[in-house]
Amino acid sequence: SQKIEQNSEALNIQEGKTATLTCNYTNYSPAYLQWYRQDPGRGPVFLLLIRENEKEKRKERLKVTFDTTLKQSLFHITASQPADSATYLCVLRHYKLIFGSGTRLLVRP
Amino acid sequence: SQTIHQWPATLVQPVGSPLSLECTVEGTSNPNLYWYRQAAGRGLQLLFYSVGIGQISSEVPQNLSASRPQDRQFILSSKKLLLSDSGFYLCAWSGRGPDEQFFGPGTRLTVL
């Protein structure tokens, strides 16, 4: 069955640096992949969607890449800020949405 | 604009008691509706989804049930709660295409 793997260890970086989060999936490539942000005790919030025929998608300080050969998506936050601290979820569709368990990002001031 | 409401925000219930969580969506028609559960440190697990009134699909066997009595109302229920039902319950809606999902604020359920 399709699985998503996100680093369970928190990513701790200094303010102003670029944060890079990794999402790996097994089996076949999905038609598209989404990234969400989740703050403690809150529901996830949609950030970006990238389709299988797109290599890269950008939105302000966010950038997502999708490599169907590596079966991997990378999520970048440039010029990171303490307010970017949250858990980031990778989501793909396999007749339903499958959520990764997320990677927690901590940006130190 | 669309909004999604869930209540209650927190709930503490004894084992064996019934459960009813409600979710309503405003500002959209005929949405797809979803119930998820998130255990601590785990990903979201899809419990139920609905593409229309009275149409419910269950993703995992459990002692929970869902109903959609109105287009924009989705209810999660249980006749007898188990300890393992504790978790963070999230309701979400989406459009008809492969769109992003919009989540409610969630309900933190603790079964004692």
PDB file of C-alpha atoms in Angstrom:
ATOM      1  CA  SER A   1       0.000   0.000   0.000  1.00  0.00           C
ATOM      2  CA  GLN A   2       1.053   3.585  -0.530  1.00  0.00           C
ATOM      3  CA  LYS A   3       3.028   5.066   2.348  1.00  0.00           C
ATOM      4  CA  ILE A   4       4.480   8.455   3.154  1.00  0.00           C
ATOM      5  CA  GLU A   5       7.671   8.941   5.124  1.00  0.00           C
ATOM      6  CA  GLN A   6       8.546  12.200   6.798  1.00  0.00           C
ATOM      7  CA  ASN A   7      11.407  12.714   9.206  1.00  0.00           C
ATOM      8  CA  SER A   8       9.979  12.260  12.677  1.00  0.00           C
ATOM      9  CA  GLU A   9      12.853  14.176  14.236  1.00  0.00           C
ATOM     10  CA  ALA A  10      12.338  17.901  14.642  1.00  0.00           C
ATOM     11  CA  LEU A  11      14.299  20.246  12.421  1.00  0.00           C
ATOM     12  CA  ASN A  12      15.936  22.994  14.445  1.00  0.00           C
ATOM     13  CA  ILE A  13      17.364  25.935  12.490  1.00  0.00           C
ATOM     14  CA  GLN A  14      18.462  29.516  13.001  1.00  0.00           C
ATOM     15  CA  GLU A  15      16.262  32.393  11.908  1.00  0.00           C
ATOM     16  CA  GLY A  16      17.105  33.579   8.405  1.00  0.00           C
ATOM     17  CA  LYS A  17      18.290  30.175   7.188  1.00  0.00           C
ATOM     18  CA  THR A  18      16.470  28.001   4.689  1.00  0.00           C
ATOM     19  CA  ALA A  19      14.493  25.098   6.104  1.00  0.00           C
ATOM     20  CA  THR A  20      14.240  21.992   3.944  1.00  0.00           C
ATOM     21  CA  LEU A  21      11.786  19.242   4.785  1.00  0.00           C
ATOM     22  CA  THR A  22      11.668  15.885   3.026  1.00  0.00           C
ATOM     23  CA  CYS A  23       8.752  13.697   2.036  1.00  0.00           C
ATOM     24  CA  ASN A  24       9.331  10.256   0.547  1.00  0.00           C
ATOM     25  CA  TYR A  25       6.638   7.938  -0.713  1.00  0.00           C
ATOM     26  CA  THR A  26       6.533   4.323  -1.768  1.00  0.00           C
ATOM     27  CA  ASN A  27       4.994   2.622  -4.763  1.00  0.00           C
ATOM     28  CA  TYR A  28       3.631   4.678  -7.612  1.00  0.00           C
ATOM     29  CA  SER A  29       3.718   8.433  -7.961  1.00  0.00           C
ATOM     30  CA  PRO A  30       0.521  10.278  -7.096  1.00  0.00           C
ATOM     31  CA  ALA A  31      -1.157  12.677  -9.484  1.00  0.00           C
ATOM     32  CA  TYR A  32      -0.371  15.489  -7.079  1.00  0.00           C
ATOM     33  CA  LEU A  33       1.062  16.144  -3.684  1.00  0.00           C
ATOM     34  CA  GLN A  34       0.118  18.729  -1.079  1.00  0.00           C
ATOM     35  CA  TRP A  35       1.821  20.368   1.866  1.00  0.00           C
ATOM     36  CA  TYR A  36      -0.008  21.565   4.976  1.00  0.00           C
ATOM     37  CA  ARG A  37       1.043  23.428   8.089  1.00  0.00           C
ATOM     38  CA  GLN A  38      -0.289  22.407  11.502  1.00  0.00           C
ATOM     39  CA  ASP A  39       0.104  24.372  14.719  1.00  0.00           C
ATOM     40  CA  PRO A  40      -0.344  22.652  18.108  1.00  0.00           C
ATOM     41  CA  GLY A  41      -3.987  22.005  18.906  1.00  0.00           C
ATOM     42  CA  ARG A  42      -5.157  23.325  15.536  1.00  0.00           C
ATOM     43  CA  GLY A  43      -6.303  21.816  12.269  1.00  0.00           C
ATOM     44  CA  PRO A  44      -3.908  21.664   9.299  1.00  0.00           C
ATOM     45  CA  VAL A  45      -3.828  24.584   6.881  1.00  0.00           C
ATOM     46  CA  PHE A  46      -3.198  24.064   3.173  1.00  0.00           C
ATOM     47  CA  LEU A  47      -0.020  25.634   1.783  1.00  0.00           C
ATOM     48  CA  LEU A  48       0.853  24.314  -1.670  1.00  0.00           C
ATOM     49  CA  LEU A  49      -0.141  21.714  -4.240  1.00  0.00           C
ATOM     50  CA  ILE A  50       2.235  20.380  -6.883  1.00  0.00           C
ATOM     51  CA  ARG A  51       1.228  18.105  -9.758  1.00  0.00           C
ATOM     52  CA  GLU A  52       3.263  15.219 -11.115  1.00  0.00           C
ATOM     53  CA  ASN A  53       4.079  17.111 -14.304  1.00  0.00           C
ATOM     54  CA  GLU A  54       5.425  20.086 -12.328  1.00  0.00           C
ATOM     55  CA  LYS A  55       8.986  20.059 -11.110  1.00  0.00           C
ATOM     56  CA  GLU A  56       8.699  23.065  -8.828  1.00  0.00           C
ATOM     57  CA  LYS A  57       6.069  25.350  -7.320  1.00  0.00           C
ATOM     58  CA  ARG A  58       6.646  28.595  -5.435  1.00  0.00           C
ATOM     59  CA  LYS A  59       4.545  30.771  -3.156  1.00  0.00           C
ATOM     60  CA  GLU A  60       6.213  33.716  -1.470  1.00  0.00           C
ATOM     61  CA  ARG A  61       8.983  32.215   0.723  1.00  0.00           C
ATOM     62  CA  LEU A  62       7.821  28.660   0.099  1.00  0.00           C
ATOM     63  CA  LYS A  63       9.071  26.294  -2.591  1.00  0.00           C
ATOM     64  CA  VAL A  64       8.071  22.722  -3.267  1.00  0.00           C
ATOM     65  CA  THR A  65       9.743  20.263  -5.625  1.00  0.00           C
ATOM     66  CA  PHE A  66       8.426  16.957  -6.875  1.00  0.00           C
ATOM     67  CA  ASP A  67      10.800  14.278  -8.186  1.00  0.00           C
ATOM     68  CA  THR A  68       8.864  11.257  -9.418  1.00  0.00           C
ATOM     69  CA  THR A  69      12.101   9.376 -10.133  1.00  0.00           C
ATOM     70  CA  LEU A  70      13.268   9.666  -6.541  1.00  0.00           C
ATOM     71  CA  LYS A  71       9.673   9.436  -5.268  1.00  0.00           C
ATOM     72  CA  GLN A  72      10.360  12.491  -3.202  1.00  0.00           C
ATOM     73  CA  SER A  73       9.096  15.980  -2.516  1.00  0.00           C
ATOM     74  CA  LEU A  74      11.133  18.695  -0.842  1.00  0.00           C
ATOM     75  CA  PHE A  75       9.570  21.649   0.961  1.00  0.00           C
ATOM     76  CA  HIS A  76      11.702  24.744   1.429  1.00  0.00           C
ATOM     77  CA  ILE A  77      11.116  27.852   3.533  1.00  0.00           C
ATOM     78  CA  THR A  78      13.592  30.585   2.719  1.00  0.00           C
ATOM     79  CA  ALA A  79      14.519  33.374   5.152  1.00  0.00           C
ATOM     80  CA  SER A  80      12.864  31.383   7.922  1.00  0.00           C
ATOM     81  CA  GLN A  81      11.227  33.184  10.849  1.00  0.00           C
ATOM     82  CA  PRO A  82      10.263  32.024  14.350  1.00  0.00           C
ATOM     83  CA  ALA A  83       6.623  32.295  13.208  1.00  0.00           C
ATOM     84  CA  ASP A  84       7.339  29.487  10.734  1.00  0.00           C
ATOM     85  CA  SER A  85       7.735  27.091  13.657  1.00  0.00           C
ATOM     86  CA  ALA A  86       5.074  24.412  13.236  1.00  0.00           C
ATOM     87  CA  THR A  87       4.585  20.870  11.996  1.00  0.00           C
ATOM     88  CA  TYR A  88       4.509  20.443   8.232  1.00  0.00           C
ATOM     89  CA  LEU A  89       2.529  17.620   6.692  1.00  0.00           C
ATOM     90  CA  CYS A  90       3.063  16.001   3.321  1.00  0.00           C
ATOM     91  CA  VAL A  91      -0.100  14.656   1.716  1.00  0.00           C
ATOM     92  CA  LEU A  92      -0.675  12.624  -1.398  1.00  0.00           C
ATOM     93  CA  ARG A  93      -3.744  11.245  -3.057  1.00  0.00           C
ATOM     94  CA  HIS A  94      -4.321   7.529  -3.504  1.00  0.00           C
ATOM     95  CA  TYR A  95      -8.104   7.507  -4.193  1.00  0.00           C
ATOM     96  CA  LYS A  96      -8.157   9.346  -0.874  1.00  0.00           C
ATOM     97  CA  LEU A  97      -5.758  11.721   0.788  1.00  0.00           C
ATOM     98  CA  ILE A  98      -2.949  10.049   2.736  1.00  0.00           C
ATOM     99  CA  PHE A  99      -1.288  12.230   5.351  1.00  0.00           C
ATOM    100  CA  GLY A 100       2.272  11.885   6.539  1.00  0.00           C
ATOM    101  CA  SER A 101       2.884  12.170  10.268  1.00  0.00           C
ATOM    102  CA  GLY A 102       4.682  15.471   9.709  1.00  0.00           C
ATOM    103  CA  THR A 103       7.990  17.029  10.566  1.00  0.00           C
ATOM    104  CA  ARG A 104       8.217  19.613  13.292  1.00  0.00           C
ATOM    105  CA  LEU A 105      10.175  22.741  12.419  1.00  0.00           C
ATOM    106  CA  LEU A 106      11.623  24.975  15.112  1.00  0.00           C
ATOM    107  CA  VAL A 107      13.133  28.297  14.042  1.00  0.00           C
ATOM    108  CA  ARG A 108      15.326  29.882  16.703  1.00  0.00           C
ATOM    109  CA  PRO A 109      15.455  33.701  16.907  1.00  0.00           C
TER     110      PRO A 109
ATOM    111  CA  SER B   1     -16.143  33.146   2.430  1.00  0.00           C
ATOM    112  CA  GLN B   2     -16.308  29.587   3.648  1.00  0.00           C
ATOM    113  CA  THR B   3     -16.025  28.672   7.305  1.00  0.00           C
ATOM    114  CA  ILE B   4     -16.110  25.378   9.138  1.00  0.00           C
ATOM    115  CA  HIS B   5     -17.190  24.932  12.732  1.00  0.00           C
ATOM    116  CA  GLN B   6     -16.691  22.093  15.160  1.00  0.00           C
ATOM    117  CA  TRP B   7     -17.919  21.626  18.673  1.00  0.00           C
ATOM    118  CA  PRO B   8     -17.183  21.060  21.386  1.00  0.00           C
ATOM    119  CA  ALA B   9     -13.548  22.125  21.443  1.00  0.00           C
ATOM    120  CA  THR B  10     -12.680  19.742  24.253  1.00  0.00           C
ATOM    121  CA  LEU B  11     -14.515  16.814  25.760  1.00  0.00           C
ATOM    122  CA  VAL B  12     -13.820  14.415  28.618  1.00  0.00           C
ATOM    123  CA  GLN B  13     -16.015  11.346  28.653  1.00  0.00           C
ATOM    124  CA  PRO B  14     -16.075   8.118  30.678  1.00  0.00           C
ATOM    125  CA  VAL B  15     -15.579   4.757  28.999  1.00  0.00           C
ATOM    126  CA  GLY B  16     -18.878   3.363  27.781  1.00  0.00           C
ATOM    127  CA  SER B  17     -20.588   6.721  27.391  1.00  0.00           C
ATOM    128  CA  PRO B  18     -22.048   7.931  24.064  1.00  0.00           C
ATOM    129  CA  LEU B  19     -20.451  10.525  21.811  1.00  0.00           C
ATOM    130  CA  SER B  20     -21.721  13.116  19.400  1.00  0.00           C
ATOM    131  CA  LEU B  21     -19.417  15.577  17.641  1.00  0.00           C
ATOM    132  CA  GLU B  22     -20.858  18.051  15.206  1.00  0.00           C
ATOM    133  CA  CYS B  23     -19.350  19.826  12.227  1.00  0.00           C
ATOM    134  CA  THR B  24     -20.991  22.458  10.053  1.00  0.00           C
ATOM    135  CA  VAL B  25     -19.761  24.270   6.980  1.00  0.00           C
ATOM    136  CA  GLU B  26     -20.881  27.690   5.786  1.00  0.00           C
ATOM    137  CA  GLY B  27     -20.438  29.495   2.501  1.00  0.00           C
ATOM    138  CA  THR B  28     -20.334  26.507   0.147  1.00  0.00           C
ATOM    139  CA  SER B  29     -22.762  23.990  -1.281  1.00  0.00           C
ATOM    140  CA  ASN B  30     -22.476  20.238  -1.763  1.00  0.00           C
ATOM    141  CA  PRO B  31     -19.015  19.919  -0.236  1.00  0.00           C
ATOM    142  CA  ASN B  32     -17.172  16.666   0.353  1.00  0.00           C
ATOM    143  CA  LEU B  33     -16.946  16.204   4.128  1.00  0.00           C
ATOM    144  CA  TYR B  34     -14.413  14.244   6.155  1.00  0.00           C
ATOM    145  CA  TRP B  35     -13.781  13.088   9.712  1.00  0.00           C
ATOM    146  CA  TYR B  36     -10.177  12.457  10.766  1.00  0.00           C
ATOM    147  CA  ARG B  37      -8.576  11.360  13.999  1.00  0.00           C
ATOM    148  CA  GLN B  38      -5.061  12.304  14.995  1.00  0.00           C
ATOM    149  CA  ALA B  39      -3.340  10.459  17.813  1.00  0.00           C
ATOM    150  CA  ALA B  40      -0.447  12.177  19.564  1.00  0.00           C
ATOM    151  CA  GLY B  41       2.612  12.283  17.286  1.00  0.00           C
ATOM    152  CA  ARG B  42       0.804  10.455  14.518  1.00  0.00           C
ATOM    153  CA  GLY B  43      -0.557  11.365  11.130  1.00  0.00           C
ATOM    154  CA  LEU B  44      -4.190  12.020  10.390  1.00  0.00           C
ATOM    155  CA  GLN B  45      -6.280   8.903   9.978  1.00  0.00           C
ATOM    156  CA  LEU B  46      -9.325   9.226   7.749  1.00  0.00           C
ATOM    157  CA  LEU B  47     -12.367   7.811   9.523  1.00  0.00           C
ATOM    158  CA  PHE B  48     -15.299   8.731   7.276  1.00  0.00           C
ATOM    159  CA  TYR B  49     -16.023  10.771   4.199  1.00  0.00           C
ATOM    160  CA  SER B  50     -19.228  11.875   2.554  1.00  0.00           C
ATOM    161  CA  VAL B  51     -19.964  13.096  -0.952  1.00  0.00           C
ATOM    162  CA  GLY B  52     -23.595  13.951  -0.265  1.00  0.00           C
ATOM    163  CA  ILE B  53     -26.521  13.824   2.157  1.00  0.00           C
ATOM    164  CA  GLY B  54     -26.901  10.345   3.597  1.00  0.00           C
ATOM    165  CA  GLN B  55     -23.832   9.057   1.750  1.00  0.00           C
ATOM    166  CA  ILE B  56     -21.157   7.878   4.169  1.00  0.00           C
ATOM    167  CA  SER B  57     -18.034   5.849   3.460  1.00  0.00           C
ATOM    168  CA  SER B  58     -16.097   4.281   6.300  1.00  0.00           C
ATOM    169  CA  GLU B  59     -12.366   3.889   5.998  1.00  0.00           C
ATOM    170  CA  VAL B  60     -11.548   1.840   9.087  1.00  0.00           C
ATOM    171  CA  PRO B  61     -13.553  -0.612  11.187  1.00  0.00           C
ATOM    172  CA  GLN B  62     -14.334   0.861  14.567  1.00  0.00           C
ATOM    173  CA  ASN B  63     -17.098   1.603  17.019  1.00  0.00           C
ATOM    174  CA  LEU B  64     -17.667   5.039  15.564  1.00  0.00           C
ATOM    175  CA  SER B  65     -20.308   6.050  13.040  1.00  0.00           C
ATOM    176  CA  ALA B  66     -21.008   9.145  10.980  1.00  0.00           C
ATOM    177  CA  SER B  67     -24.103  10.758   9.558  1.00  0.00           C
ATOM    178  CA  ARG B  68     -24.842  13.623   7.197  1.00  0.00           C
ATOM    179  CA  PRO B  69     -28.412  14.741   7.828  1.00  0.00           C
ATOM    180  CA  GLN B  70     -27.995  18.005   5.922  1.00  0.00           C
ATOM    181  CA  ASP B  71     -25.765  19.161   3.082  1.00  0.00           C
ATOM    182  CA  ARG B  72     -23.410  21.072   5.323  1.00  0.00           C
ATOM    183  CA  GLN B  73     -23.672  19.101   8.553  1.00  0.00           C
ATOM    184  CA  PHE B  74     -21.545  16.116   9.470  1.00  0.00           C
ATOM    185  CA  ILE B  75     -21.878  14.254  12.767  1.00  0.00           C
ATOM    186  CA  LEU B  76     -19.536  11.730  14.362  1.00  0.00           C
ATOM    187  CA  SER B  77     -21.092   9.400  16.923  1.00  0.00           C
ATOM    188  CA  SER B  78     -20.461   6.464  19.159  1.00  0.00           C
ATOM    189  CA  LYS B  79     -22.815   4.451  21.333  1.00  0.00           C
ATOM    190  CA  LYS B  80     -20.076   3.364  23.751  1.00  0.00           C
ATOM    191  CA  LEU B  81     -16.688   5.023  23.907  1.00  0.00           C
ATOM    192  CA  LEU B  82     -13.468   3.064  24.368  1.00  0.00           C
ATOM    193  CA  LEU B  83     -10.208   4.298  25.864  1.00  0.00           C
ATOM    194  CA  SER B  84      -8.652   3.976  22.408  1.00  0.00           C
ATOM    195  CA  ASP B  85     -11.119   6.543  21.054  1.00  0.00           C
ATOM    196  CA  SER B  86      -9.169   9.328  22.745  1.00  0.00           C
ATOM    197  CA  GLY B  87      -7.571  11.713  20.285  1.00  0.00           C
ATOM    198  CA  PHE B  88      -7.900  14.885  18.301  1.00  0.00           C
ATOM    199  CA  TYR B  89     -10.854  14.764  15.915  1.00  0.00           C
ATOM    200  CA  LEU B  90     -10.857  16.965  12.876  1.00  0.00           C
ATOM    201  CA  CYS B  91     -13.606  17.695  10.410  1.00  0.00           C
ATOM    202  CA  ALA B  92     -12.707  18.930   6.938  1.00  0.00           C
ATOM    203  CA  TRP B  93     -14.401  19.883   3.686  1.00  0.00           C
ATOM    204  CA  SER B  94     -13.252  20.077   0.108  1.00  0.00           C
ATOM    205  CA  GLY B  95     -14.654  20.895  -3.298  1.00  0.00           C
ATOM    206  CA  ARG B  96     -15.490  18.311  -5.930  1.00  0.00           C
ATOM    207  CA  GLY B  97     -12.096  18.182  -7.591  1.00  0.00           C
ATOM    208  CA  PRO B  98      -8.735  17.123  -6.193  1.00  0.00           C
ATOM    209  CA  ASP B  99      -8.721  20.279  -4.133  1.00  0.00           C
ATOM    210  CA  GLU B 100      -7.127  21.096  -0.882  1.00  0.00           C
ATOM    211  CA  GLN B 101      -9.036  20.315   2.270  1.00  0.00           C
ATOM    212  CA  PHE B 102     -10.112  22.934   4.772  1.00  0.00           C
ATOM    213  CA  PHE B 103     -10.037  21.833   8.365  1.00  0.00           C
ATOM    214  CA  GLY B 104     -12.075  22.834  11.369  1.00  0.00           C
ATOM    215  CA  PRO B 105     -10.559  23.760  14.726  1.00  0.00           C
ATOM    216  CA  GLY B 106     -10.809  20.188  16.026  1.00  0.00           C
ATOM    217  CA  THR B 107     -12.166  18.494  19.145  1.00  0.00           C
ATOM    218  CA  ARG B 108      -9.831  17.108  21.771  1.00  0.00           C
ATOM    219  CA  LEU B 109     -11.517  13.985  23.174  1.00  0.00           C
ATOM    220  CA  THR B 110     -10.252  12.284  26.306  1.00  0.00           C
ATOM    221  CA  VAL B 111     -11.868   9.016  27.337  1.00  0.00           C
ATOM    222  CA  LEU B 112     -11.220   8.065  30.953  1.00  0.00           C
TER     223      LEU B 112
END
